[in-house]
Coordinates of C-alpha atoms and ligand atoms in Angstrom, one line a residue:
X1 CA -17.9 -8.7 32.6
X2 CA -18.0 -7.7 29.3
X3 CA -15.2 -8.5 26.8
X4 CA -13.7 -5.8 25.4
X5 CA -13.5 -6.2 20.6
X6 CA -13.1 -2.0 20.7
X7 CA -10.5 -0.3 19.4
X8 CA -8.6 2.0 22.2
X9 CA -8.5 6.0 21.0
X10 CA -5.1 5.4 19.9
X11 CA -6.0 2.8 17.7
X12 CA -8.6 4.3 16.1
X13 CA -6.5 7.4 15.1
X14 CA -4.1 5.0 13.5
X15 CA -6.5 3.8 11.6
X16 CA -8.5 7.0 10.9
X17 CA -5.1 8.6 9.1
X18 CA -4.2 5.1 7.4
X19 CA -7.7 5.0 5.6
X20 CA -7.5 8.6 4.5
X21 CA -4.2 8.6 2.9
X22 CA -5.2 5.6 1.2
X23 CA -8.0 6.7 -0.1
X24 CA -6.6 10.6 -1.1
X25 CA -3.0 8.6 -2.3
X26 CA -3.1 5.5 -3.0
X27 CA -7.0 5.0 -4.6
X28 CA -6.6 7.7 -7.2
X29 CA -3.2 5.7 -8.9
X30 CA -4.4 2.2 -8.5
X31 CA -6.0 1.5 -11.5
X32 CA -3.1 2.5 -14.2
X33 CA -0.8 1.2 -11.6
X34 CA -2.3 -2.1 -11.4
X35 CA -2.3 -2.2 -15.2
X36 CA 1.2 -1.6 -15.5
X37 CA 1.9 -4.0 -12.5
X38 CA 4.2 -1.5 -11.0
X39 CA 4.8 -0.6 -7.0
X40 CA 4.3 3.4 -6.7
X41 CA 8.3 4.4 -5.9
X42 CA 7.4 6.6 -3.0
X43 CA 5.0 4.4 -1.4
X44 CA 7.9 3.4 1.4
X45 CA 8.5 7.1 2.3
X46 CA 5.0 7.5 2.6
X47 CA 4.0 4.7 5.0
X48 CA 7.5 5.4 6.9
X49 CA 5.4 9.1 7.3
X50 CA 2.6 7.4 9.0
X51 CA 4.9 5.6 11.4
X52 CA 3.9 2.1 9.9
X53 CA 7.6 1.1 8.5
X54 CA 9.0 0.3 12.2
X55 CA 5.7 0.1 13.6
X56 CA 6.9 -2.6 16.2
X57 CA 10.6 -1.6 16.5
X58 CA 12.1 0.0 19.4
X59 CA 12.6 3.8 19.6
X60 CA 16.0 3.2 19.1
X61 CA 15.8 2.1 15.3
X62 CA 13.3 4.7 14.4
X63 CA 10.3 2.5 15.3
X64 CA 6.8 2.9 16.8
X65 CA 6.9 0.6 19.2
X66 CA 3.1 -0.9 19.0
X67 CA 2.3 -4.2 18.7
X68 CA 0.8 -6.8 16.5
X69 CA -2.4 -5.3 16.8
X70 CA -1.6 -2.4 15.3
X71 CA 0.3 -3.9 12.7
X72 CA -2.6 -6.3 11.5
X73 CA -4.9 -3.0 12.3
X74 CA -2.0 -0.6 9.5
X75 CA -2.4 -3.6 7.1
X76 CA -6.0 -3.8 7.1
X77 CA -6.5 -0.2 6.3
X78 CA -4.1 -0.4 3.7
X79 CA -5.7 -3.6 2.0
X80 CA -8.8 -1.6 2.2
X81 CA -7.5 -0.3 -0.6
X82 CA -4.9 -2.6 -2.0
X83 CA -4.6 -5.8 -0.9
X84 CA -1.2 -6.1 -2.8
X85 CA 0.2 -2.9 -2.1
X86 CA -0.6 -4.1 1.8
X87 CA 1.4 -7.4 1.2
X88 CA 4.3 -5.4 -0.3
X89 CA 4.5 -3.5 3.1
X90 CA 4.5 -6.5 5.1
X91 CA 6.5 -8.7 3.1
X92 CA 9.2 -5.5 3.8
X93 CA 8.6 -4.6 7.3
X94 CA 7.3 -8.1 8.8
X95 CA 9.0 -10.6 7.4
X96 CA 12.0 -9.7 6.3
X97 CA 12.9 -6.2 8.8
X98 CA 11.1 -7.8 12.0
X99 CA 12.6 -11.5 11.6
X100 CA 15.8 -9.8 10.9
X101 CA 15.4 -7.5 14.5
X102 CA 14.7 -10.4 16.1
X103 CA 17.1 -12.6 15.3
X104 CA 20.1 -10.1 14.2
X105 CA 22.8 -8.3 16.7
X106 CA 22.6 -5.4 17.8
X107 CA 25.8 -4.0 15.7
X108 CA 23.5 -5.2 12.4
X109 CA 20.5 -3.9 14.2
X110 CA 21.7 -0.9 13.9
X111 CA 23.1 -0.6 10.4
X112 CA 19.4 -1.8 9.0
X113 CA 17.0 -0.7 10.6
X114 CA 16.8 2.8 11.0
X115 CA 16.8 2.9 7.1
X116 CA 13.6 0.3 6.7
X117 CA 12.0 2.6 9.2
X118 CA 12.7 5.9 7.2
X119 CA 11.8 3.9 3.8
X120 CA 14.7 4.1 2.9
X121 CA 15.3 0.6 2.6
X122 CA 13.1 -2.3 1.1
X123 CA 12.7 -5.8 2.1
X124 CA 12.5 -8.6 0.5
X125 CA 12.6 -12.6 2.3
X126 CA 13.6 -15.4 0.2
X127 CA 12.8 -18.9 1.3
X128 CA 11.2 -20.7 -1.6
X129 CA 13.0 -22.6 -4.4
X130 CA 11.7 -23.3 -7.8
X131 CA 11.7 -26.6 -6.2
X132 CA 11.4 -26.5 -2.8
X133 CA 8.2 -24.6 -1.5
X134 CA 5.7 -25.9 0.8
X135 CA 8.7 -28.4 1.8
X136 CA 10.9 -25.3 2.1
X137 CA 13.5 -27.5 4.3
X138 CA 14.6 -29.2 1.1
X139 CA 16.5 -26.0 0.0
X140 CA 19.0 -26.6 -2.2
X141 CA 21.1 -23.1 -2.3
X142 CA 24.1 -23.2 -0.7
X143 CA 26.4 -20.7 1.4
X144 CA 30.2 -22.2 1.7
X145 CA 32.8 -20.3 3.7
X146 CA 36.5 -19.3 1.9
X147 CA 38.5 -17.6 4.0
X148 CA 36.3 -14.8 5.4
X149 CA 33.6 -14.9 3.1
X150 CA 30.7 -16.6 2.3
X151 CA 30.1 -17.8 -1.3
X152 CA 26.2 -18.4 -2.2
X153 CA 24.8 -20.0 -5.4
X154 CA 21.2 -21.2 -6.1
X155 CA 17.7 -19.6 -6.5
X156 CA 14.9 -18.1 -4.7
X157 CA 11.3 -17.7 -6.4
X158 CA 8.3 -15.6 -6.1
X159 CA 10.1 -13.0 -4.0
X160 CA 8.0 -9.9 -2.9
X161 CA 9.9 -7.0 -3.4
X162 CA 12.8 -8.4 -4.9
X163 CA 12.9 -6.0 -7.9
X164 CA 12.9 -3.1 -5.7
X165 CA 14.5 -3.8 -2.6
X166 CA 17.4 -2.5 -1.2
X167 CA 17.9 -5.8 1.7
X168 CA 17.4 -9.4 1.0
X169 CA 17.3 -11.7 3.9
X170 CA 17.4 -15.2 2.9
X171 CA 18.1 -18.5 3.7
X172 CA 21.0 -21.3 2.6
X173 CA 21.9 -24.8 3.3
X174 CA 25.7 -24.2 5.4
X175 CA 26.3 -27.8 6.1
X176 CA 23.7 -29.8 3.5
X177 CA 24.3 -33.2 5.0
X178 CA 22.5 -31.9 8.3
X179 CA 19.0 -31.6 6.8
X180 CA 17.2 -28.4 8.4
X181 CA 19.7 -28.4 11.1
X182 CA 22.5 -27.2 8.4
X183 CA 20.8 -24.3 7.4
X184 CA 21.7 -20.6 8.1
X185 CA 20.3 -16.8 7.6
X186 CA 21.9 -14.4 5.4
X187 CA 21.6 -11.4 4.6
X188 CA 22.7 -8.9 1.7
X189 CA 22.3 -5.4 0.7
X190 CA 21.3 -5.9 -3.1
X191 CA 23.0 -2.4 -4.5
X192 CA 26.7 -4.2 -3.0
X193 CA 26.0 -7.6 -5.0
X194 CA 23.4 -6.6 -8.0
X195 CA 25.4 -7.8 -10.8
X196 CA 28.2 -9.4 -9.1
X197 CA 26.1 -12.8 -8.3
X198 CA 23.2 -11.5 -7.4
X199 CA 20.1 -11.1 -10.2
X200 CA 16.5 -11.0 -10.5
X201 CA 13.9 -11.6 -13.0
X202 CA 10.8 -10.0 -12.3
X203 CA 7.7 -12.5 -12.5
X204 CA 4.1 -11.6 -14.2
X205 CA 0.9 -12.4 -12.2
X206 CA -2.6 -12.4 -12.8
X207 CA -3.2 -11.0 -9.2
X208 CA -1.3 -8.8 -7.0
X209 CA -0.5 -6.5 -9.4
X210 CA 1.8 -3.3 -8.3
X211 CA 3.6 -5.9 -5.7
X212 CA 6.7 -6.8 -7.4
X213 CA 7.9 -10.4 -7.4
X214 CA 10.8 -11.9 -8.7
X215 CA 13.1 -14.5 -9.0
X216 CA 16.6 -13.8 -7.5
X217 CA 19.6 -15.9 -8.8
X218 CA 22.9 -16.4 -6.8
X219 CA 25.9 -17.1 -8.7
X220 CA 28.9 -16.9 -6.9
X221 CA 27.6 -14.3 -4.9
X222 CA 30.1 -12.8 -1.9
X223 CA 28.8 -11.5 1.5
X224 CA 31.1 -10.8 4.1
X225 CA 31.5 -13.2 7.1
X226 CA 29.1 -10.7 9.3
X227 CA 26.2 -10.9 7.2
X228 CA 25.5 -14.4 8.3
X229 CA 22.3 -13.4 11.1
X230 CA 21.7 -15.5 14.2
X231 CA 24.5 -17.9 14.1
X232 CA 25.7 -20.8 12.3
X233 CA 23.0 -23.5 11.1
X234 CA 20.6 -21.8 13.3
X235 CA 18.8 -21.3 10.2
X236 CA 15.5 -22.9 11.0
X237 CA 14.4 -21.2 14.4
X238 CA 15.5 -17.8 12.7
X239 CA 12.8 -18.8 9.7
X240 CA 9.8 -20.5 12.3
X241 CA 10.3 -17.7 14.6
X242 CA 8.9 -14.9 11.9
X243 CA 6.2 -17.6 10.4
X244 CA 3.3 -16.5 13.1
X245 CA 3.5 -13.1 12.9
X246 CA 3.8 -13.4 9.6
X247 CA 0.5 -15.5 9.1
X248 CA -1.1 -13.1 11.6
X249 CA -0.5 -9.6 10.5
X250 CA -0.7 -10.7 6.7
X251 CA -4.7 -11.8 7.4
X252 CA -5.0 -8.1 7.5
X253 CA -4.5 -8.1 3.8
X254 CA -7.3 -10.3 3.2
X255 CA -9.4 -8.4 5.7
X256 CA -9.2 -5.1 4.2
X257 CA -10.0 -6.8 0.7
X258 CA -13.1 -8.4 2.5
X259 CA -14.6 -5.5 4.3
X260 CA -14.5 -3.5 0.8
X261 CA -16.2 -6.4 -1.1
X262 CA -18.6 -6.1 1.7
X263 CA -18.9 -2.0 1.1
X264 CA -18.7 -2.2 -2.3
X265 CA -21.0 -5.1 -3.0
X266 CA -23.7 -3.4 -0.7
X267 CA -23.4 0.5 -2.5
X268 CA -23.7 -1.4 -6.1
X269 CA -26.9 -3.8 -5.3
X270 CA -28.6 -0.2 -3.2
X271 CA -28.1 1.3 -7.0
X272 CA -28.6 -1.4 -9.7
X273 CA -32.3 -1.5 -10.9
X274 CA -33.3 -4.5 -12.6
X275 CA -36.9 -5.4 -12.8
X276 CA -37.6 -2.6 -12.2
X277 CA -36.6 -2.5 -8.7
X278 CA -32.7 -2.5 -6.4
X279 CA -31.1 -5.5 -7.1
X280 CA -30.6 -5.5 -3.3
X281 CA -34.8 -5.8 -2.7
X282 CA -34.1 -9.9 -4.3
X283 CA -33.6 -12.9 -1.5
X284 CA -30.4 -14.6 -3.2
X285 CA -28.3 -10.9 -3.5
X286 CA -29.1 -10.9 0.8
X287 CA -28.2 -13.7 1.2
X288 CA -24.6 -13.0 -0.9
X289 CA -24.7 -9.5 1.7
X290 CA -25.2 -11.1 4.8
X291 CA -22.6 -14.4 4.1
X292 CA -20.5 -11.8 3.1
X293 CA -21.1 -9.8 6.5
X294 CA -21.0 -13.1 8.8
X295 CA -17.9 -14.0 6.9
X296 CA -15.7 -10.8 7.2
X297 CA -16.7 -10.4 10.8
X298 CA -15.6 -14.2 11.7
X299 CA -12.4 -13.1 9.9
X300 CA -11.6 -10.1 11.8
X301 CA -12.0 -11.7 15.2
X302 CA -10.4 -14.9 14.0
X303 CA -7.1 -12.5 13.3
X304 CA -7.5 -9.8 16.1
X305 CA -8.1 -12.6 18.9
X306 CA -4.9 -14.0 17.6
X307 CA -2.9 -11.0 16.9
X308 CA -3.9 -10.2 20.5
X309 CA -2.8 -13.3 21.8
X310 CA 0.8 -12.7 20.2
X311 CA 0.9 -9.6 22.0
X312 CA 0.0 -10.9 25.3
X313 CA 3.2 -13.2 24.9
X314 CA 6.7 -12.6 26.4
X315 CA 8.2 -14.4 23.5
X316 CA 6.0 -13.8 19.8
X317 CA 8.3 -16.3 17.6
X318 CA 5.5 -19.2 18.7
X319 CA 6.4 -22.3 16.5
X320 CA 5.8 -25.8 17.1
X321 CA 4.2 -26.9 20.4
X322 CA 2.6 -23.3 21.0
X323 CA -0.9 -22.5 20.6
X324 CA 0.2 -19.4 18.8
X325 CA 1.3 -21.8 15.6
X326 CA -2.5 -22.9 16.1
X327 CA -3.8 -20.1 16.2
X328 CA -1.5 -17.6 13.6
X329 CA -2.3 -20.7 10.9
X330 CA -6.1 -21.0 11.5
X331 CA -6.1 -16.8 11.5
X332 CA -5.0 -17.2 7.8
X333 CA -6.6 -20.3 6.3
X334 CA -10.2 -19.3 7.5
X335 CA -9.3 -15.4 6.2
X336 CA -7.7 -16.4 3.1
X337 CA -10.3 -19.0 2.4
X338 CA -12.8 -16.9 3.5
X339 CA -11.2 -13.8 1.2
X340 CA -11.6 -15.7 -1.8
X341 CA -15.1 -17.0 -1.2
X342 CA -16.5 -13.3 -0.7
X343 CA -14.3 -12.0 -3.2
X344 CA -16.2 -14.2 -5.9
X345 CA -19.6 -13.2 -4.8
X346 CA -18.6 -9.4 -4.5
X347 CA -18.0 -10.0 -8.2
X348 CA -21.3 -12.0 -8.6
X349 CA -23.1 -8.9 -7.3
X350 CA -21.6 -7.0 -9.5
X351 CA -22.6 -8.6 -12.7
X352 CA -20.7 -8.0 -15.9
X353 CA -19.3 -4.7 -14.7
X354 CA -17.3 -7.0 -11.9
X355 CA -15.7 -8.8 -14.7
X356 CA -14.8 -5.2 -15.9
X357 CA -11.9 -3.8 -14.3
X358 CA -13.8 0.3 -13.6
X359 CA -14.9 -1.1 -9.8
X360 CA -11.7 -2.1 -8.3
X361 CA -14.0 -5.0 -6.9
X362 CA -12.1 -6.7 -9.2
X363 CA -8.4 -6.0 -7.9
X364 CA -9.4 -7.7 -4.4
X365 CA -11.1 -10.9 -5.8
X366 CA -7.8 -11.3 -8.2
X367 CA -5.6 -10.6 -4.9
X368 CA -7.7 -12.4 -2.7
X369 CA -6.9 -16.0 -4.4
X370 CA -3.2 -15.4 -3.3
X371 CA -3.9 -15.8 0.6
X372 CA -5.0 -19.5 0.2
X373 CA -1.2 -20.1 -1.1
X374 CA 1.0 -17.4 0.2
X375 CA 2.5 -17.9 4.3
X376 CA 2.1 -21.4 3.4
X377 CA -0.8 -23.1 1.8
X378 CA -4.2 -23.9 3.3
X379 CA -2.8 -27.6 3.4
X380 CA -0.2 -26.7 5.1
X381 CA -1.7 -24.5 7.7
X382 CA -4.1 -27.5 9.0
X383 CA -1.3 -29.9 8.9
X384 CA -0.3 -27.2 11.5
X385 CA -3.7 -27.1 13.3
X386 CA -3.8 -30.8 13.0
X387 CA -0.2 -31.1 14.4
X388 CA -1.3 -29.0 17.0
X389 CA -4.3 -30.1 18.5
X390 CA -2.9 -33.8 18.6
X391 CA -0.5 -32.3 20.6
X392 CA -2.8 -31.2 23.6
X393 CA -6.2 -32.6 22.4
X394 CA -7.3 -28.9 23.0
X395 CA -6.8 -28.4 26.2
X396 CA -6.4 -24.5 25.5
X397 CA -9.3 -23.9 24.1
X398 CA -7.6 -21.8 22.2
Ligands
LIG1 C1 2.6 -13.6 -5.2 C2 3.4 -14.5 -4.3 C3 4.3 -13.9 -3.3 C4 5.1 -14.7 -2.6 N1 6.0 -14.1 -1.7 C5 7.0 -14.9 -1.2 C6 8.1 -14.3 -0.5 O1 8.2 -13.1 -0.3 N2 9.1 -15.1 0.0 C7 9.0 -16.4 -0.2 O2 10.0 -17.1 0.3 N3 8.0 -17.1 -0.8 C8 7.0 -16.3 -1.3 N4 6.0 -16.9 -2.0 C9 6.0 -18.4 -2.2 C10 4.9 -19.1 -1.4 O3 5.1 -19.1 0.0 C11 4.8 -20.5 -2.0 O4 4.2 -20.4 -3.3 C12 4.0 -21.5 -1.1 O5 4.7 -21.7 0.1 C13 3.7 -22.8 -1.8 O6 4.9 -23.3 -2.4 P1 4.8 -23.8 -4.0 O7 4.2 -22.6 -4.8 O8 6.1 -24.3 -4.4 O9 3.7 -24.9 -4.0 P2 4.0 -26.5 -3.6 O10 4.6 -26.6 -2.3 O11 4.6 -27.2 -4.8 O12 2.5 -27.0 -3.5 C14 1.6 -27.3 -4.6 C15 0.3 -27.8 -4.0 O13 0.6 -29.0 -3.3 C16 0.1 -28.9 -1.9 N5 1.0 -29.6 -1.0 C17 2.3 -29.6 -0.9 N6 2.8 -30.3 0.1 C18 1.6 -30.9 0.7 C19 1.4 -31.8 1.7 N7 2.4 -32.3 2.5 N8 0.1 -32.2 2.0 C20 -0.9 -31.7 1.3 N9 -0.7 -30.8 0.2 C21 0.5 -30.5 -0.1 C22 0.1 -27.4 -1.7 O14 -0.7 -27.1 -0.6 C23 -0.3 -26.9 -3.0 O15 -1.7 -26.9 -3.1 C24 5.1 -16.1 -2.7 C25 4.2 -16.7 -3.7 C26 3.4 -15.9 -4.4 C27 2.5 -16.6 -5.5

């Protein structure tokens, strides 16, 4: 029997509305936005109109209730457009609103959601340190308890969404002579703690432009007793159990990017005439098209197949000792590494006018580069696949 890569009807309709309001909202702002490097304001009301905000959430909280597929499916639409506009989304709704659901009570559950879901709300997830990134268990912010509150000081860096979210959900050592086993989730709603402890620089970057990253400071910051998520120094399965979903949905961001290299790449080298003749009608542009082709197509399956997987599962958190951890990190490191690789020859095609900004060919190839460091670095994700397949030698298959 055959195996089934097509979208259902459903599917497809999600994906037919995504593409067109990128294209009639989001296309015609992207250039001056990316030169100003800022977010459009209403862009969270307007994906929270196309049901992508809670897109896995229960009813209850205002969600959607599809799965992973979908999600990967909304972000690769989106990226089709804007690759960084797509990572703002899911650094919002995946991993800070979805870790948060699944980790947080139902009393919290309550008071949050429902506003990420009407857009309401941003999302921001801070686990790096200035000096503690791909070894992210050697945290050094601290959350210590005086009478019923919490008091947090240290520093997070290169937070999506910081400079414009409403929610931070972060993480802080609670008893620092336990190593990762003394580390707890917090969260805070910014507007209570902006300027009393809580502050945020906003950092420039060459690529992903329009998705706003900072770098939050804690100085005696407050939260109240309640806002600690998932119980005490329970830290570390509250961050693992976000990191494949993560890793999964956020290849969709590097897929969009790829598939409109592909588009792009292919439309420009139909009309260029040098010689005399197409630029498309010489040997080493096909070959760029068809690498570019056999790439994106390797990508998609790579991150559907997995995303599918994750679906399939009772419990999605994966982590170590699952083949989902495989999986989720090969899903990325083969997109991302792939993203960057057909970014660059999209450009190639394009001659001097890629190097120009007027194409928007240029926007993906800059926002490409980030997917081979963000959601953990390529090294990391095949220590993961290493760590993994000397675990069962394979036996998967998967
Ligand atoms: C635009 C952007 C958005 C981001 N968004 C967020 C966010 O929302 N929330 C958040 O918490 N973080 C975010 N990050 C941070 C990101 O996850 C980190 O940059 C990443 O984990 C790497 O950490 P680092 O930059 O400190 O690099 P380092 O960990 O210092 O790594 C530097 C180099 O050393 C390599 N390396 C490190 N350890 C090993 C090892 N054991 N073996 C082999 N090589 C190794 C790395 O792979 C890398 O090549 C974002 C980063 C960027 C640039």
């Amino acid at each position: 029997m055959a195996l089934d890569f097509n979208l259902t009807d459903e599917q497809r309709m999600l994906e037919d509305s995504v593409y067109k309001w990128a294209v009639a909202w989001l296309e015609p702002q992207m250039e001056h936005m990316y030169e100003v490097d800022e977010m459009p304001p209403t862009i969270f009301k307007e994906t929270a109109n196309l049901g992508i905000n809670g897109i896995v959430f229960e009813e209850k909280y205002g969600g959607t209730e599809m799965g992973y597929v979908e999600t990967l499916l909304a972000y690769e639409t989106i990226a089709r457009v804007s690759n960084a506009l797509s990572m703002t989304v899911g650094a919002s709704q995946t991993l800070c609103f979805d870790n948060f659901r699944r980790n947080a009570t139902e009393e919290q559950k309550m008071a949050v959601l429902p506003k990420s879901c009407t857009g309401e709300w941003i999302g921001c997830l801070g686990i790096t340190e200035p000096n503690a990134g791909s070894d992210a268990m050697s945290m050094k912010t601290t959350a210590v308890k005086k009478g019923d509150k919490w008091i947090v000081n240290g520093s997070k860096i290169f937070i999506t969404n910081a400079p414009v979210a409403q929610i931070m959900l972060f993480y802080a050592k609670t008893a620092p002579e336990k190593g990762p086993h003394g580390i707890s989730t917090f969260f805070c709603e910014i507007d209570k703690v902006k300027g009393k402890g809580w502050s945020c620089e906003k950092i420039k970057k060459w690529g992903m432009r329009t998705s706003p990253t900072g770098l939050v400071t804690f100085e005696d910051m407050e939260l109240p007793e309640e806002n600690l998520v998932g119980g005490l120094n329970k830290g570390v399965a509250v961050l693992t159990s976000g990191l494949c979903t993560e890793r999964i949905t956020l290849s969709g961001c590097t897929l969009g990017s790829q598939r409109s290299c592909l588009e792009m790449s292919l439309k420009y080298a139909k009309e260029r005439v040098q010689f005399g003749k197409p630029i498309i009608s010489f040997q080493t542009i096909q070959e760029k098209i068809a690498n570019m082709y056999t790439g994106y197509l390797a990508s998609k399956w790579m991150a559907y197949s997995a995303a599918s997987f994750c679906d399939a599962q009772t419990s999605k958190s994966g982590g170590k000792g699952t083949d989902l951890d495989r999986m989720a990190a090969a899903a990325l490191l083969y997109c991302g590494e792939m993203g960057t690789k057909i970014g660059l020859d999209a450009i190639q095609i394009h001659g001097g006018y890629g190097y120009c900004t007027e194409y928007g060919v240029t926007r993906h190839f800059l926002d490409q580069k980030l997917w081979e460091i963000g959601a953990g670095t390529s090294e990391i994700r095949r220590m993961i696949i290493a760590r993994e397949l000397m675990r069962d030698d394979f036996k998967s298959g998967r």
